[in-house]
Short mmCIF file of C-alpha atoms in Angstrom, two decimals:
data_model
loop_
_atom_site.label_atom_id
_atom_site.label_comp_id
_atom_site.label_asym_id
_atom_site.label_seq_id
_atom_site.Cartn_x
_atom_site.Cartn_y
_atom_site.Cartn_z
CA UNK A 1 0.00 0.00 0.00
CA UNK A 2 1.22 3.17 -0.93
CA UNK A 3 0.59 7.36 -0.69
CA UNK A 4 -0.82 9.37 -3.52
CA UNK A 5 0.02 13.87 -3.33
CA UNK A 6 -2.22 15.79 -5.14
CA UNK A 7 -1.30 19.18 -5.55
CA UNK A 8 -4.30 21.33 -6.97
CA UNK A 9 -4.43 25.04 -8.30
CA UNK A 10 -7.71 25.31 -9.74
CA UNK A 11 -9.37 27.72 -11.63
CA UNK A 12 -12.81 28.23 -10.00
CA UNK A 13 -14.43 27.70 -6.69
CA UNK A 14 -15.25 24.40 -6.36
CA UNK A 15 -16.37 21.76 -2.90
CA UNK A 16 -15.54 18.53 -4.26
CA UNK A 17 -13.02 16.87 -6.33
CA UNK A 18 -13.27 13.52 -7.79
CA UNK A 19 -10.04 11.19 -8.72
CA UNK A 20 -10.15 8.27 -10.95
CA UNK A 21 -7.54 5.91 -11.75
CA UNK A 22 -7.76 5.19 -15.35
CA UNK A 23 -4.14 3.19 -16.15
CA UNK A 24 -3.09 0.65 -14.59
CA UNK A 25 -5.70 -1.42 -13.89
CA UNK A 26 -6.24 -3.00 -9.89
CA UNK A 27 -5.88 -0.01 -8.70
CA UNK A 28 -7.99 0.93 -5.11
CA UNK A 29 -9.11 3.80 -2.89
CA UNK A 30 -10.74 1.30 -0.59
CA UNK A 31 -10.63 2.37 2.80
CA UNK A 32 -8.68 5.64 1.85
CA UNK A 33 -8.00 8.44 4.25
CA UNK A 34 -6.73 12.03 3.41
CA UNK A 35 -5.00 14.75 5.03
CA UNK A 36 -7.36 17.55 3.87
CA UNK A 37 -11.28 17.47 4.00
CA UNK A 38 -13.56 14.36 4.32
CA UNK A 39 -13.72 11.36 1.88
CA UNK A 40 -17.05 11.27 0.41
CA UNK A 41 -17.04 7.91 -1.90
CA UNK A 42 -13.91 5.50 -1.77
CA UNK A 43 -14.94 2.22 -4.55
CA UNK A 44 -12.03 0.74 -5.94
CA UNK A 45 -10.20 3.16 -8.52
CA UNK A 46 -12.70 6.22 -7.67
CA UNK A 47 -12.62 8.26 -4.74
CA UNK A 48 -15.08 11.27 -4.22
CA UNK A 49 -13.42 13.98 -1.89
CA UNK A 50 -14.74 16.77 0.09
CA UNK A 51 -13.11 19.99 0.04
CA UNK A 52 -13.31 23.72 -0.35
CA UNK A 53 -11.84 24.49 -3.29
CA UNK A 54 -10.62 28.54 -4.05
CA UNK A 55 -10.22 29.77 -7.42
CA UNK A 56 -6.11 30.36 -8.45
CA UNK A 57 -5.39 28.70 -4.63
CA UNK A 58 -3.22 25.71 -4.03
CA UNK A 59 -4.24 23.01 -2.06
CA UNK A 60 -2.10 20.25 -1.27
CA UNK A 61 -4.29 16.90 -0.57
CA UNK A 62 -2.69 13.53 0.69
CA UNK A 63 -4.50 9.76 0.24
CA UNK A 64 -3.10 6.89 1.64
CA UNK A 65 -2.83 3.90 1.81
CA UNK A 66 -3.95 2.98 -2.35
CA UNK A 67 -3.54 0.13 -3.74
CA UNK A 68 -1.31 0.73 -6.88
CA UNK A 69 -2.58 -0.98 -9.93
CA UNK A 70 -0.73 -4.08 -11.64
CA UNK A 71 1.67 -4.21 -14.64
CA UNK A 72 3.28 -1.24 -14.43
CA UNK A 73 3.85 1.52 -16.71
CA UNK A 74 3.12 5.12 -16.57
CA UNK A 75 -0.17 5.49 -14.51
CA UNK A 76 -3.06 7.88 -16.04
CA UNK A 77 -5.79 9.39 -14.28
CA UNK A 78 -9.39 11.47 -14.32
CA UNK A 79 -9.25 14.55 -12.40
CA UNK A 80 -12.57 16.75 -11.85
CA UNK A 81 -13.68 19.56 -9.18
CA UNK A 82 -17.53 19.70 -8.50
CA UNK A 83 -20.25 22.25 -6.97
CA UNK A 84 -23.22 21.00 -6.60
CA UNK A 85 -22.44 17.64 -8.31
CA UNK A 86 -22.12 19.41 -11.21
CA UNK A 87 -18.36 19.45 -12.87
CA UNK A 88 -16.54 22.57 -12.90
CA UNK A 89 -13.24 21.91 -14.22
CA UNK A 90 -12.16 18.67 -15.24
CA UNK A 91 -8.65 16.82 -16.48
CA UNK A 92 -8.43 13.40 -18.61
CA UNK A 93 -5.78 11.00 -18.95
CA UNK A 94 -3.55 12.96 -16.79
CA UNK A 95 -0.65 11.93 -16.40
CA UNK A 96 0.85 10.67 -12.92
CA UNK A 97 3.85 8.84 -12.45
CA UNK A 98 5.65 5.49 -13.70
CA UNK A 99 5.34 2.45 -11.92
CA UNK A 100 8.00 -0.81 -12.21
CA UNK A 101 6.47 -3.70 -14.63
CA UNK A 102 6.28 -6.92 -12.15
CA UNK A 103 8.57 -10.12 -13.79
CA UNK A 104 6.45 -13.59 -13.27
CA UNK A 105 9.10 -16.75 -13.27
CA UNK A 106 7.98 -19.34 -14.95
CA UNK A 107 10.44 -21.55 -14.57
CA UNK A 108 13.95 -22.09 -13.34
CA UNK A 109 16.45 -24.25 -14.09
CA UNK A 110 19.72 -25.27 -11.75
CA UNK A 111 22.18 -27.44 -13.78
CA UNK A 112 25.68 -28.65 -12.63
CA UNK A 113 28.49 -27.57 -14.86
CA UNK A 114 30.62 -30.55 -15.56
CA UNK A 115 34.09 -29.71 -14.81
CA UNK A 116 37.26 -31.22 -17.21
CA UNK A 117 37.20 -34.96 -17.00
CA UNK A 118 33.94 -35.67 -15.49
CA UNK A 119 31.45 -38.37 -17.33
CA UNK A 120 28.86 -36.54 -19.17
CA UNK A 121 26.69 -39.00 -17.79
CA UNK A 122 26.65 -36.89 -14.56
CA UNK A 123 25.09 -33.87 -16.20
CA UNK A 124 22.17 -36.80 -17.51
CA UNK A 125 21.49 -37.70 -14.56
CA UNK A 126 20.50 -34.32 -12.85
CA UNK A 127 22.96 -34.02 -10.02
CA UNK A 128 22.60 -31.19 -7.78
CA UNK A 129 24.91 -28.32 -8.06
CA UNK A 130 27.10 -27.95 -4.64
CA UNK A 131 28.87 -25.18 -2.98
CA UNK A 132 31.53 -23.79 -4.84
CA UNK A 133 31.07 -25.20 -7.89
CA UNK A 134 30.36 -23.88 -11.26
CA UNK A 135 26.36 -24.27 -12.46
CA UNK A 136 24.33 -23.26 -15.52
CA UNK A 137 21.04 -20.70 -13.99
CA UNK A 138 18.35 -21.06 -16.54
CA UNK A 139 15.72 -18.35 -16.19
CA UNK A 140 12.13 -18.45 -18.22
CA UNK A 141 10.09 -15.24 -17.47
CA UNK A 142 7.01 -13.18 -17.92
CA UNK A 143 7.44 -9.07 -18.18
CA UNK A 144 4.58 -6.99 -16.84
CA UNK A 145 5.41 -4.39 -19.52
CA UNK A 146 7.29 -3.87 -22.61
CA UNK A 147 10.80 -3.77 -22.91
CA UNK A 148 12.44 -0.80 -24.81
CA UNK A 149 15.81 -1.26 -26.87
CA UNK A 150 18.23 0.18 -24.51
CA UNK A 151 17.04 -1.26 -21.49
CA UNK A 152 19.33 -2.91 -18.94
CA UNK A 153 18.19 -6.25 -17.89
CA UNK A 154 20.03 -6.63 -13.81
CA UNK A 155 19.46 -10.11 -11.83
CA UNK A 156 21.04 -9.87 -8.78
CA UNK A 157 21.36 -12.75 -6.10
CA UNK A 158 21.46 -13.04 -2.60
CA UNK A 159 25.16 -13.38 -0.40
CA UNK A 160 24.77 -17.08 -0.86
CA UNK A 161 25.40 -16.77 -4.44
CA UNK A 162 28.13 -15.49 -6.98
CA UNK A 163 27.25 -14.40 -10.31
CA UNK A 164 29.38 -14.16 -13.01
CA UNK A 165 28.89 -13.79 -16.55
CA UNK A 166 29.38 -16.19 -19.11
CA UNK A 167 32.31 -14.37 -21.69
CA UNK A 168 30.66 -14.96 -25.45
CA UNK A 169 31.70 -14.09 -28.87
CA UNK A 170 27.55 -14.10 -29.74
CA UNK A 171 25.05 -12.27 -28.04
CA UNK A 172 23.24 -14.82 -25.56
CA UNK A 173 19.27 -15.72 -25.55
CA UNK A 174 17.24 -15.14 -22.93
CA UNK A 175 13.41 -16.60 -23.53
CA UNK A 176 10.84 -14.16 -22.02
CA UNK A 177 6.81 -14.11 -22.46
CA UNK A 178 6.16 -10.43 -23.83
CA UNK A 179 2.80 -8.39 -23.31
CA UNK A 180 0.48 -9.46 -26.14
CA UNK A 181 2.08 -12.88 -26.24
CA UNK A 182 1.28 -15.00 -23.45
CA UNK A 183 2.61 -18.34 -23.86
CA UNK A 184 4.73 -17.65 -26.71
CA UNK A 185 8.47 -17.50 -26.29
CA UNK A 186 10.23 -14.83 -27.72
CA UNK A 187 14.41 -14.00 -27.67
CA UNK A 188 15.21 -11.20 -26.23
CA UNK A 189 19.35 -10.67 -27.30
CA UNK A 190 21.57 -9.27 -24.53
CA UNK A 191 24.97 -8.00 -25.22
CA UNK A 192 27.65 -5.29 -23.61
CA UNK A 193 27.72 -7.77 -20.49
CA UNK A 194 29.13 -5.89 -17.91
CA UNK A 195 32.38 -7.06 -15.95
CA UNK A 196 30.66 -9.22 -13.02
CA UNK A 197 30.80 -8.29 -10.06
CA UNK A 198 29.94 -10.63 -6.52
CA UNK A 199 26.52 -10.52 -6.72
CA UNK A 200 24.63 -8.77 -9.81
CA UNK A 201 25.10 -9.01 -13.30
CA UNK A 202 23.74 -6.60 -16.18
CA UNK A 203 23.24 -6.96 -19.60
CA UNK A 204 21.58 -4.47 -22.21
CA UNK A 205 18.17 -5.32 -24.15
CA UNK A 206 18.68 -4.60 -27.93
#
């Protein structure tokens, strides 16, 4: 649960003001209190606000705790002052502020590199990887919102773990399940691996 500022200069008189959250969807004013007037109507991404409203005067109104929407992205919103439930001035698709995209694991994959000289009937067999030894981390993924070319791709472990990456002449694969595409596995290429360090590793997104 998180806290949502408004910050208001409007241009007539006005008692009520009325927020909607348009983009992402989930989002919820249930149970919603505020710093400044009286909440009139709190149902899911609407909330209906009391408050005396002065032409050309800011006022500075706090809601919390919301319920952020789901998949991330840039959030959007309906913004409208009332007297006498009738709208006075009124803003659409307003823009708020960004939100991280969630990443849904699929699967994942632990696999025991074979060191020089060991049967490659070991690796068949599925043996667990141990402490201090080399494995292969196999990651299949959802993304909550698209990726742009650019973007920097960072998985980062716990202090149990050292990551290093894997020098390649090629870019390497990573399979990820776009929005738009559920289900269907597409490449996403990641080059310009940074040196590793003990316990992240980045990559960028062409």
């Amino acid at each position: 649960l998180s806290v949502i500022r408004l910050e208001l200069t409007p241009r007539s008189e006005a008692s009520q003001v009325r927020l909607v959250a348009v983009w992402p969807p989930s989002f919820s004013f249930s149970g919603v209190e505020i710093n400044h007037g009286r909440i009139l109507e709190a149902n899911g991404p609407s909330v209906l606000i009391a408050v005396k409203l002065e032409p050309h005067t800011r006022v500075d109104l706090t809601l919390g705790p919301v319920l952020l929407g789901t998949g991330g992205g840039e959030t959007r919103f309906h913004l409208a002052s009332l007297q006498a439930q009738q709208v006075v001035d009124e803003v659409l698709e307003l823009p708020g502020f960004r939100l991280p995209g969630n990443v849904h694991f699929l699967e994942t994959q632990l696999e025991r590199h074979l060191l020089p000289g060991e049967s490659s009937f070991i690796g068949q067999v599925g043996l667990p990887a141990h402490i201090d030894e080399s494995a292969w981390l196999s990651l299949s993924f959802g993304l909550g919102q698209p990726s742009a070319a650019g973007s920097t791709l960072l998985l980062m472990s716990s202090s149990c773990w050292e990551l290093r990456a894997h020098p390649v002449d090629a870019p390497m694969a990573l399979t990820s399940t776009l929005p738009g595409a559920v289900g269907v596995g597409s490449n996403v290429e990641l080059v310009d691996i940074d040196a590793p360090t003990s316990r992240s590793v980045s990559a960028t997104i062409l």
